[in-house]
mmCIF file with all atom_site columns, C-alpha atoms in Angstrom:
data_model
loop_
_atom_site.group_PDB
_atom_site.id
_atom_site.type_symbol
_atom_site.label_atom_id
_atom_site.label_alt_id
_atom_site.label_comp_id
_atom_site.label_asym_id
_atom_site.label_entity_id
_atom_site.label_seq_id
_atom_site.pdbx_PDB_ins_code
_atom_site.Cartn_x
_atom_site.Cartn_y
_atom_site.Cartn_z
_atom_site.occupancy
_atom_site.B_iso_or_equiv
_atom_site.pdbx_formal_charge
_atom_site.auth_seq_id
_atom_site.auth_comp_id
_atom_site.auth_asym_id
_atom_site.auth_atom_id
_atom_site.pdbx_PDB_model_num
ATOM 1   C CA . MET F 1 1   ? 6.043   8.402   -31.048 1.00 0.00 ? 1253 MET F CA 1
ATOM 2   C CA . LYS F 1 2   ? 5.706   4.693   -30.364 1.00 0.00 ? 1254 LYS F CA 1
ATOM 3   C CA . LEU F 1 3   ? 5.661   3.341   -26.825 1.00 0.00 ? 1255 LEU F CA 1
ATOM 4   C CA . TRP F 1 4   ? 9.061   1.634   -27.110 1.00 0.00 ? 1256 TRP F CA 1
ATOM 5   C CA . ASP F 1 5   ? 10.724  4.812   -28.405 1.00 0.00 ? 1257 ASP F CA 1
ATOM 6   C CA . GLU F 1 6   ? 9.126   6.877   -25.674 1.00 0.00 ? 1258 GLU F CA 1
ATOM 7   C CA . LEU F 1 7   ? 10.268  4.431   -22.986 1.00 0.00 ? 1259 LEU F CA 1
ATOM 8   C CA . LYS F 1 8   ? 13.822  4.483   -24.357 1.00 0.00 ? 1260 LYS F CA 1
ATOM 9   C CA . GLN F 1 9   ? 13.808  8.266   -24.417 1.00 0.00 ? 1261 GLN F CA 1
ATOM 10  C CA . VAL F 1 10  ? 12.718  8.507   -20.763 1.00 0.00 ? 1262 VAL F CA 1
ATOM 11  C CA . ALA F 1 11  ? 15.224  5.811   -19.749 1.00 0.00 ? 1263 ALA F CA 1
ATOM 12  C CA . MET F 1 12  ? 18.078  7.584   -21.541 1.00 0.00 ? 1264 MET F CA 1
ATOM 13  C CA . THR F 1 13  ? 17.344  11.290  -21.034 1.00 0.00 ? 1265 THR F CA 1
ATOM 14  C CA . GLY F 1 14  ? 14.656  11.500  -18.349 1.00 0.00 ? 1266 GLY F CA 1
ATOM 15  C CA . SER F 1 15  ? 15.190  12.858  -14.873 1.00 0.00 ? 1267 SER F CA 1
ATOM 16  C CA . GLU F 1 16  ? 16.079  10.532  -12.010 1.00 0.00 ? 1268 GLU F CA 1
ATOM 17  C CA . GLU F 1 17  ? 12.487  10.885  -10.800 1.00 0.00 ? 1269 GLU F CA 1
ATOM 18  C CA . GLU F 1 18  ? 11.142  9.771   -14.202 1.00 0.00 ? 1270 GLU F CA 1
ATOM 19  C CA . ARG F 1 19  ? 13.513  6.784   -14.282 1.00 0.00 ? 1271 ARG F CA 1
ATOM 20  C CA . ALA F 1 20  ? 12.405  5.892   -10.738 1.00 0.00 ? 1272 ALA F CA 1
ATOM 21  C CA . LEU F 1 21  ? 8.810   5.815   -11.979 1.00 0.00 ? 1273 LEU F CA 1
ATOM 22  C CA . LEU F 1 22  ? 9.807   3.475   -14.816 1.00 0.00 ? 1274 LEU F CA 1
ATOM 23  C CA . ARG F 1 23  ? 11.492  1.168   -12.268 1.00 0.00 ? 1275 ARG F CA 1
ATOM 24  C CA . LEU F 1 24  ? 8.315   1.216   -10.155 1.00 0.00 ? 1276 LEU F CA 1
ATOM 25  C CA . THR F 1 25  ? 6.254   0.337   -13.224 1.00 0.00 ? 1277 THR F CA 1
ATOM 26  C CA . LEU F 1 26  ? 8.473   -2.658  -13.933 1.00 0.00 ? 1278 LEU F CA 1
ATOM 27  C CA . GLN F 1 27  ? 8.298   -3.657  -10.270 1.00 0.00 ? 1279 GLN F CA 1
ATOM 28  C CA . ALA F 1 28  ? 4.478   -3.507  -10.410 1.00 0.00 ? 1280 ALA F CA 1
ATOM 29  C CA . ILE F 1 29  ? 4.367   -5.659  -13.546 1.00 0.00 ? 1281 ILE F CA 1
ATOM 30  C CA . ARG F 1 30  ? 6.834   -8.182  -12.078 1.00 0.00 ? 1282 ARG F CA 1
ATOM 31  C CA . GLN F 1 31  ? 4.905   -8.427  -8.793  1.00 0.00 ? 1283 GLN F CA 1
ATOM 32  C CA . LYS F 1 32  ? 1.609   -8.889  -10.652 1.00 0.00 ? 1284 LYS F CA 1
ATOM 33  C CA . ARG F 1 33  ? 3.114   -11.711 -12.722 1.00 0.00 ? 1285 ARG F CA 1
ATOM 34  C CA . GLU F 1 34  ? 4.855   -13.427 -9.807  1.00 0.00 ? 1286 GLU F CA 1
ATOM 35  C CA . ARG F 1 35  ? 2.284   -13.027 -7.037  1.00 0.00 ? 1287 ARG F CA 1
ATOM 36  C CA . GLY F 1 36  ? -0.925  -12.093 -8.818  1.00 0.00 ? 1288 GLY F CA 1
ATOM 37  C CA . SER F 1 37  ? -1.162  -8.953  -6.709  1.00 0.00 ? 1289 SER F CA 1
ATOM 38  C CA . ALA F 1 38  ? -2.738  -5.681  -7.805  1.00 0.00 ? 1290 ALA F CA 1
ATOM 39  C CA . TYR F 1 39  ? -0.543  -3.281  -9.758  1.00 0.00 ? 1291 TYR F CA 1
ATOM 40  C CA . LEU F 1 40  ? -0.915  -0.738  -6.955  1.00 0.00 ? 1292 LEU F CA 1
ATOM 41  C CA . SER F 1 41  ? 0.763   -3.194  -4.574  1.00 0.00 ? 1293 SER F CA 1
ATOM 42  C CA . GLY F 1 42  ? 3.748   -3.289  -6.894  1.00 0.00 ? 1294 GLY F CA 1
ATOM 43  C CA . PHE F 1 43  ? 3.891   0.491   -7.262  1.00 0.00 ? 1295 PHE F CA 1
ATOM 44  C CA . LEU F 1 44  ? 3.883   0.793   -3.481  1.00 0.00 ? 1296 LEU F CA 1
ATOM 45  C CA . GLY F 1 45  ? 6.360   -2.047  -3.032  1.00 0.00 ? 1297 GLY F CA 1
ATOM 46  C CA . LEU F 1 46  ? 4.101   -3.918  -0.633  1.00 0.00 ? 1298 LEU F CA 1
ATOM 47  C CA . ALA F 1 47  ? 5.596   -6.953  1.060   1.00 0.00 ? 1299 ALA F CA 1
ATOM 48  C CA . GLY F 1 48  ? 3.970   -7.640  4.400   1.00 0.00 ? 1300 GLY F CA 1
ATOM 49  C CA . GLU F 1 49  ? 4.572   -9.762  7.435   1.00 0.00 ? 1301 GLU F CA 1
ATOM 50  C CA . PHE F 1 50  ? 2.943   -10.736 10.702  1.00 0.00 ? 1302 PHE F CA 1
ATOM 51  C CA . VAL F 1 51  ? 4.873   -8.887  13.403  1.00 0.00 ? 1303 VAL F CA 1
ATOM 52  C CA . GLU F 1 52  ? 3.011   -10.396 16.326  1.00 0.00 ? 1304 GLU F CA 1
ATOM 53  C CA . GLU F 1 53  ? -0.137  -12.422 16.905  1.00 0.00 ? 1305 GLU F CA 1
ATOM 54  C CA . GLY F 1 54  ? -2.958  -10.627 15.105  1.00 0.00 ? 1306 GLY F CA 1
ATOM 55  C CA . ALA F 1 55  ? -0.836  -7.757  13.754  1.00 0.00 ? 1307 ALA F CA 1
ATOM 56  C CA . TYR F 1 56  ? 0.188   -7.406  10.093  1.00 0.00 ? 1308 TYR F CA 1
ATOM 57  C CA . GLN F 1 57  ? 2.671   -4.824  8.855   1.00 0.00 ? 1309 GLN F CA 1
ATOM 58  C CA . PHE F 1 58  ? 4.003   -3.242  5.675   1.00 0.00 ? 1310 PHE F CA 1
ATOM 59  C CA . ARG F 1 59  ? 7.202   -1.193  5.436   1.00 0.00 ? 1311 ARG F CA 1
ATOM 60  C CA . VAL F 1 60  ? 7.238   0.858   2.247   1.00 0.00 ? 1312 VAL F CA 1
ATOM 61  C CA . PRO F 1 61  ? 9.819   3.286   0.909   1.00 0.00 ? 1313 PRO F CA 1
ATOM 62  C CA . ILE F 1 62  ? 8.487   6.732   0.093   1.00 0.00 ? 1314 ILE F CA 1
ATOM 63  C CA . THR F 1 63  ? 8.947   7.175   -3.657  1.00 0.00 ? 1315 THR F CA 1
ATOM 64  C CA . PRO F 1 64  ? 8.233   10.048  -6.093  1.00 0.00 ? 1316 PRO F CA 1
ATOM 65  C CA . PHE F 1 65  ? 5.079   8.145   -7.165  1.00 0.00 ? 1317 PHE F CA 1
ATOM 66  C CA . MET F 1 66  ? 3.579   8.738   -3.706  1.00 0.00 ? 1318 MET F CA 1
ATOM 67  C CA . LEU F 1 67  ? 4.138   12.469  -3.385  1.00 0.00 ? 1319 LEU F CA 1
ATOM 68  C CA . ASN F 1 68  ? 1.669   15.285  -3.902  1.00 0.00 ? 1320 ASN F CA 1
ATOM 69  C CA . ARG F 1 69  ? 2.707   18.678  -5.267  1.00 0.00 ? 1321 ARG F CA 1
ATOM 70  C CA . GLY F 1 70  ? 3.642   19.814  -1.764  1.00 0.00 ? 1322 GLY F CA 1
ATOM 71  C CA . GLY F 1 71  ? 6.200   17.012  -1.434  1.00 0.00 ? 1323 GLY F CA 1
ATOM 72  C CA . ASN F 1 72  ? 4.195   15.021  1.138   1.00 0.00 ? 1324 ASN F CA 1
ATOM 73  C CA . VAL F 1 73  ? 2.727   11.556  0.720   1.00 0.00 ? 1325 VAL F CA 1
ATOM 74  C CA . HIS F 1 74  ? -0.622  11.945  -1.050  1.00 0.00 ? 1326 HIS F CA 1
ATOM 75  C CA . GLY F 1 75  ? -3.658  11.246  1.139   1.00 0.00 ? 1327 GLY F CA 1
ATOM 76  C CA . GLY F 1 76  ? -4.948  8.715   -1.374  1.00 0.00 ? 1328 GLY F CA 1
ATOM 77  C CA . ILE F 1 77  ? -1.718  6.731   -1.064  1.00 0.00 ? 1329 ILE F CA 1
ATOM 78  C CA . ILE F 1 78  ? -2.037  6.750   2.731   1.00 0.00 ? 1330 ILE F CA 1
ATOM 79  C CA . ALA F 1 79  ? -5.646  5.528   2.411   1.00 0.00 ? 1331 ALA F CA 1
ATOM 80  C CA . SER F 1 80  ? -4.586  2.825   -0.069  1.00 0.00 ? 1332 SER F CA 1
ATOM 81  C CA . LEU F 1 81  ? -1.817  1.685   2.270   1.00 0.00 ? 1333 LEU F CA 1
ATOM 82  C CA . ALA F 1 82  ? -4.243  1.450   5.200   1.00 0.00 ? 1334 ALA F CA 1
ATOM 83  C CA . ASP F 1 83  ? -6.800  -0.413  3.061   1.00 0.00 ? 1335 ASP F CA 1
ATOM 84  C CA . SER F 1 84  ? -4.137  -2.826  1.787   1.00 0.00 ? 1336 SER F CA 1
ATOM 85  C CA . THR F 1 85  ? -2.732  -3.488  5.256   1.00 0.00 ? 1337 THR F CA 1
ATOM 86  C CA . ILE F 1 86  ? -6.113  -4.156  6.881   1.00 0.00 ? 1338 ILE F CA 1
ATOM 87  C CA . GLY F 1 87  ? -7.257  -6.165  3.851   1.00 0.00 ? 1339 GLY F CA 1
ATOM 88  C CA . SER F 1 88  ? -4.113  -8.297  3.872   1.00 0.00 ? 1340 SER F CA 1
ATOM 89  C CA . LEU F 1 89  ? -4.541  -9.047  7.572   1.00 0.00 ? 1341 LEU F CA 1
ATOM 90  C CA . ILE F 1 90  ? -8.211  -9.967  7.198   1.00 0.00 ? 1342 ILE F CA 1
ATOM 91  C CA . ASN F 1 91  ? -7.715  -12.053 4.054   1.00 0.00 ? 1343 ASN F CA 1
ATOM 92  C CA . ARG F 1 92  ? -4.873  -13.983 5.663   1.00 0.00 ? 1344 ARG F CA 1
ATOM 93  C CA . SER F 1 93  ? -7.138  -14.784 8.629   1.00 0.00 ? 1345 SER F CA 1
ATOM 94  C CA . LEU F 1 94  ? -9.889  -16.326 6.503   1.00 0.00 ? 1346 LEU F CA 1
ATOM 95  C CA . PRO F 1 95  ? -10.350 -20.015 5.712   1.00 0.00 ? 1347 PRO F CA 1
ATOM 96  C CA . SER F 1 96  ? -9.364  -21.250 2.267   1.00 0.00 ? 1348 SER F CA 1
ATOM 97  C CA . GLY F 1 97  ? -11.885 -20.340 -0.421  1.00 0.00 ? 1349 GLY F CA 1
ATOM 98  C CA . LYS F 1 98  ? -13.039 -17.126 1.256   1.00 0.00 ? 1350 LYS F CA 1
ATOM 99  C CA . ARG F 1 99  ? -11.902 -13.581 0.593   1.00 0.00 ? 1351 ARG F CA 1
ATOM 100 C CA . ALA F 1 100 ? -12.852 -10.146 1.814   1.00 0.00 ? 1352 ALA F CA 1
ATOM 101 C CA . VAL F 1 101 ? -13.367 -6.789  0.098   1.00 0.00 ? 1353 VAL F CA 1
ATOM 102 C CA . THR F 1 102 ? -13.596 -3.312  1.534   1.00 0.00 ? 1354 THR F CA 1
ATOM 103 C CA . ALA F 1 103 ? -17.146 -2.253  2.438   1.00 0.00 ? 1355 ALA F CA 1
ATOM 104 C CA . GLU F 1 104 ? -16.332 0.958   4.355   1.00 0.00 ? 1356 GLU F CA 1
ATOM 105 C CA . MET F 1 105 ? -13.251 2.838   5.486   1.00 0.00 ? 1357 MET F CA 1
ATOM 106 C CA . LYS F 1 106 ? -12.406 5.958   7.475   1.00 0.00 ? 1358 LYS F CA 1
ATOM 107 C CA . VAL F 1 107 ? -9.025  7.648   7.610   1.00 0.00 ? 1359 VAL F CA 1
ATOM 108 C CA . ASN F 1 108 ? -7.875  10.260  10.106  1.00 0.00 ? 1360 ASN F CA 1
ATOM 109 C CA . TYR F 1 109 ? -4.863  12.166  8.740   1.00 0.00 ? 1361 TYR F CA 1
ATOM 110 C CA . LEU F 1 110 ? -2.817  13.336  11.711  1.00 0.00 ? 1362 LEU F CA 1
ATOM 111 C CA . ARG F 1 111 ? 0.325   14.836  10.150  1.00 0.00 ? 1363 ARG F CA 1
ATOM 112 C CA . PRO F 1 112 ? 2.041   14.949  6.746   1.00 0.00 ? 1364 PRO F CA 1
ATOM 113 C CA . GLY F 1 113 ? 3.762   11.814  5.492   1.00 0.00 ? 1365 GLY F CA 1
ATOM 114 C CA . ARG F 1 114 ? 7.450   12.614  5.043   1.00 0.00 ? 1366 ARG F CA 1
ATOM 115 C CA . GLY F 1 115 ? 10.800  10.905  5.288   1.00 0.00 ? 1367 GLY F CA 1
ATOM 116 C CA . LYS F 1 116 ? 12.219  7.777   3.736   1.00 0.00 ? 1368 LYS F CA 1
ATOM 117 C CA . GLU F 1 117 ? 9.589   5.150   4.564   1.00 0.00 ? 1369 GLU F CA 1
ATOM 118 C CA . LEU F 1 118 ? 6.151   4.481   5.991   1.00 0.00 ? 1370 LEU F CA 1
ATOM 119 C CA . VAL F 1 119 ? 5.227   1.668   8.353   1.00 0.00 ? 1371 VAL F CA 1
ATOM 120 C CA . SER F 1 120 ? 1.614   0.518   8.466   1.00 0.00 ? 1372 SER F CA 1
ATOM 121 C CA . ARG F 1 121 ? 0.383   -1.900  11.113  1.00 0.00 ? 1373 ARG F CA 1
ATOM 122 C CA . ALA F 1 122 ? -3.101  -3.428  11.158  1.00 0.00 ? 1374 ALA F CA 1
ATOM 123 C CA . ARG F 1 123 ? -4.969  -5.264  13.912  1.00 0.00 ? 1375 ARG F CA 1
ATOM 124 C CA . LEU F 1 124 ? -8.198  -7.225  13.703  1.00 0.00 ? 1376 LEU F CA 1
ATOM 125 C CA . ILE F 1 125 ? -10.978 -5.756  15.850  1.00 0.00 ? 1377 ILE F CA 1
ATOM 126 C CA . HIS F 1 126 ? -13.795 -8.168  14.923  1.00 0.00 ? 1378 HIS F CA 1
ATOM 127 C CA . ARG F 1 127 ? -14.455 -11.007 12.518  1.00 0.00 ? 1379 ARG F CA 1
ATOM 128 C CA . GLY F 1 128 ? -17.931 -12.460 12.075  1.00 0.00 ? 1380 GLY F CA 1
ATOM 129 C CA . GLN F 1 129 ? -19.502 -14.634 9.382   1.00 0.00 ? 1381 GLN F CA 1
ATOM 130 C CA . ARG F 1 130 ? -19.957 -11.803 6.848   1.00 0.00 ? 1382 ARG F CA 1
ATOM 131 C CA . LEU F 1 131 ? -18.122 -8.755  8.219   1.00 0.00 ? 1383 LEU F CA 1
ATOM 132 C CA . ALA F 1 132 ? -14.645 -8.125  9.572   1.00 0.00 ? 1384 ALA F CA 1
ATOM 133 C CA . VAL F 1 133 ? -13.411 -4.881  11.103  1.00 0.00 ? 1385 VAL F CA 1
ATOM 134 C CA . GLY F 1 134 ? -9.802  -3.835  11.387  1.00 0.00 ? 1386 GLY F CA 1
ATOM 135 C CA . GLU F 1 135 ? -7.743  -0.799  12.277  1.00 0.00 ? 1387 GLU F CA 1
ATOM 136 C CA . CYS F 1 136 ? -4.458  0.477   10.933  1.00 0.00 ? 1388 CYS F CA 1
ATOM 137 C CA . GLU F 1 137 ? -1.894  2.954   12.191  1.00 0.00 ? 1389 GLU F CA 1
ATOM 138 C CA . ILE F 1 138 ? 0.641   4.441   9.791   1.00 0.00 ? 1390 ILE F CA 1
ATOM 139 C CA . PHE F 1 139 ? 3.935   5.850   11.031  1.00 0.00 ? 1391 PHE F CA 1
ATOM 140 C CA . ASP F 1 140 ? 6.757   7.782   9.393   1.00 0.00 ? 1392 ASP F CA 1
ATOM 141 C CA . ASP F 1 141 ? 10.397  6.716   9.675   1.00 0.00 ? 1393 ASP F CA 1
ATOM 142 C CA . ARG F 1 142 ? 10.751  8.709   12.933  1.00 0.00 ? 1394 ARG F CA 1
ATOM 143 C CA . GLY F 1 143 ? 7.974   6.684   14.557  1.00 0.00 ? 1395 GLY F CA 1
ATOM 144 C CA . LYS F 1 144 ? 5.464   9.558   14.402  1.00 0.00 ? 1396 LYS F CA 1
ATOM 145 C CA . ARG F 1 145 ? 1.897   8.438   13.749  1.00 0.00 ? 1397 ARG F CA 1
ATOM 146 C CA . ILE F 1 146 ? 0.656   10.132  10.575  1.00 0.00 ? 1398 ILE F CA 1
ATOM 147 C CA . ALA F 1 147 ? -2.697  8.372   10.112  1.00 0.00 ? 1399 ALA F CA 1
ATOM 148 C CA . LEU F 1 148 ? -5.228  6.163   11.840  1.00 0.00 ? 1400 LEU F CA 1
ATOM 149 C CA . SER F 1 149 ? -7.798  4.185   9.877   1.00 0.00 ? 1401 SER F CA 1
ATOM 150 C CA . THR F 1 150 ? -10.645 1.769   10.530  1.00 0.00 ? 1402 THR F CA 1
ATOM 151 C CA . ALA F 1 151 ? -12.270 -0.364  7.880   1.00 0.00 ? 1403 ALA F CA 1
ATOM 152 C CA . THR F 1 152 ? -15.066 -2.888  7.494   1.00 0.00 ? 1404 THR F CA 1
ATOM 153 C CA . PHE F 1 153 ? -14.612 -5.729  5.025   1.00 0.00 ? 1405 PHE F CA 1
ATOM 154 C CA . TYR F 1 154 ? -17.353 -7.909  3.566   1.00 0.00 ? 1406 TYR F CA 1
ATOM 155 C CA . ILE F 1 155 ? -16.468 -11.619 3.549   1.00 0.00 ? 1407 ILE F CA 1
ATOM 156 C CA . LEU F 1 156 ? -17.239 -13.419 0.280   1.00 0.00 ? 1408 LEU F CA 1
ATOM 157 C CA . ASP F 1 157 ? -17.487 -17.162 -0.370  1.00 0.00 ? 1409 ASP F CA 1
#
């Protein structure tokens, strides 16, 4: 079966969950084209903002794409969200022409990710010439902290 036929079949007869995944795929493609962001950012629906001096935040809806077989947000998604939030904060703090990439990261999973959305908030701990360190807390829609992460980013020219 050709790709177009398969897409039409899922769009017409697939479950609501399968159609939601198609919508997320289109969102990821659109976001990549419009903003040049990674496809994962589009699948997660990342759109961040500074919420106070030195604090950057994402609010993301929990979608079927994010769930593990137990119905909780997959640990890899939580790690990706923390990495993206800290990375966005650090990259937005750098002078033009510089960028940073993850060198090391640790995640403490405190409780299952459930509900309708996740909120991730990152703060800068240290920024030197070559390394930057940040931390991120992730909360569920009830305000319960579900994860705490720290990460070191290497600053590139």
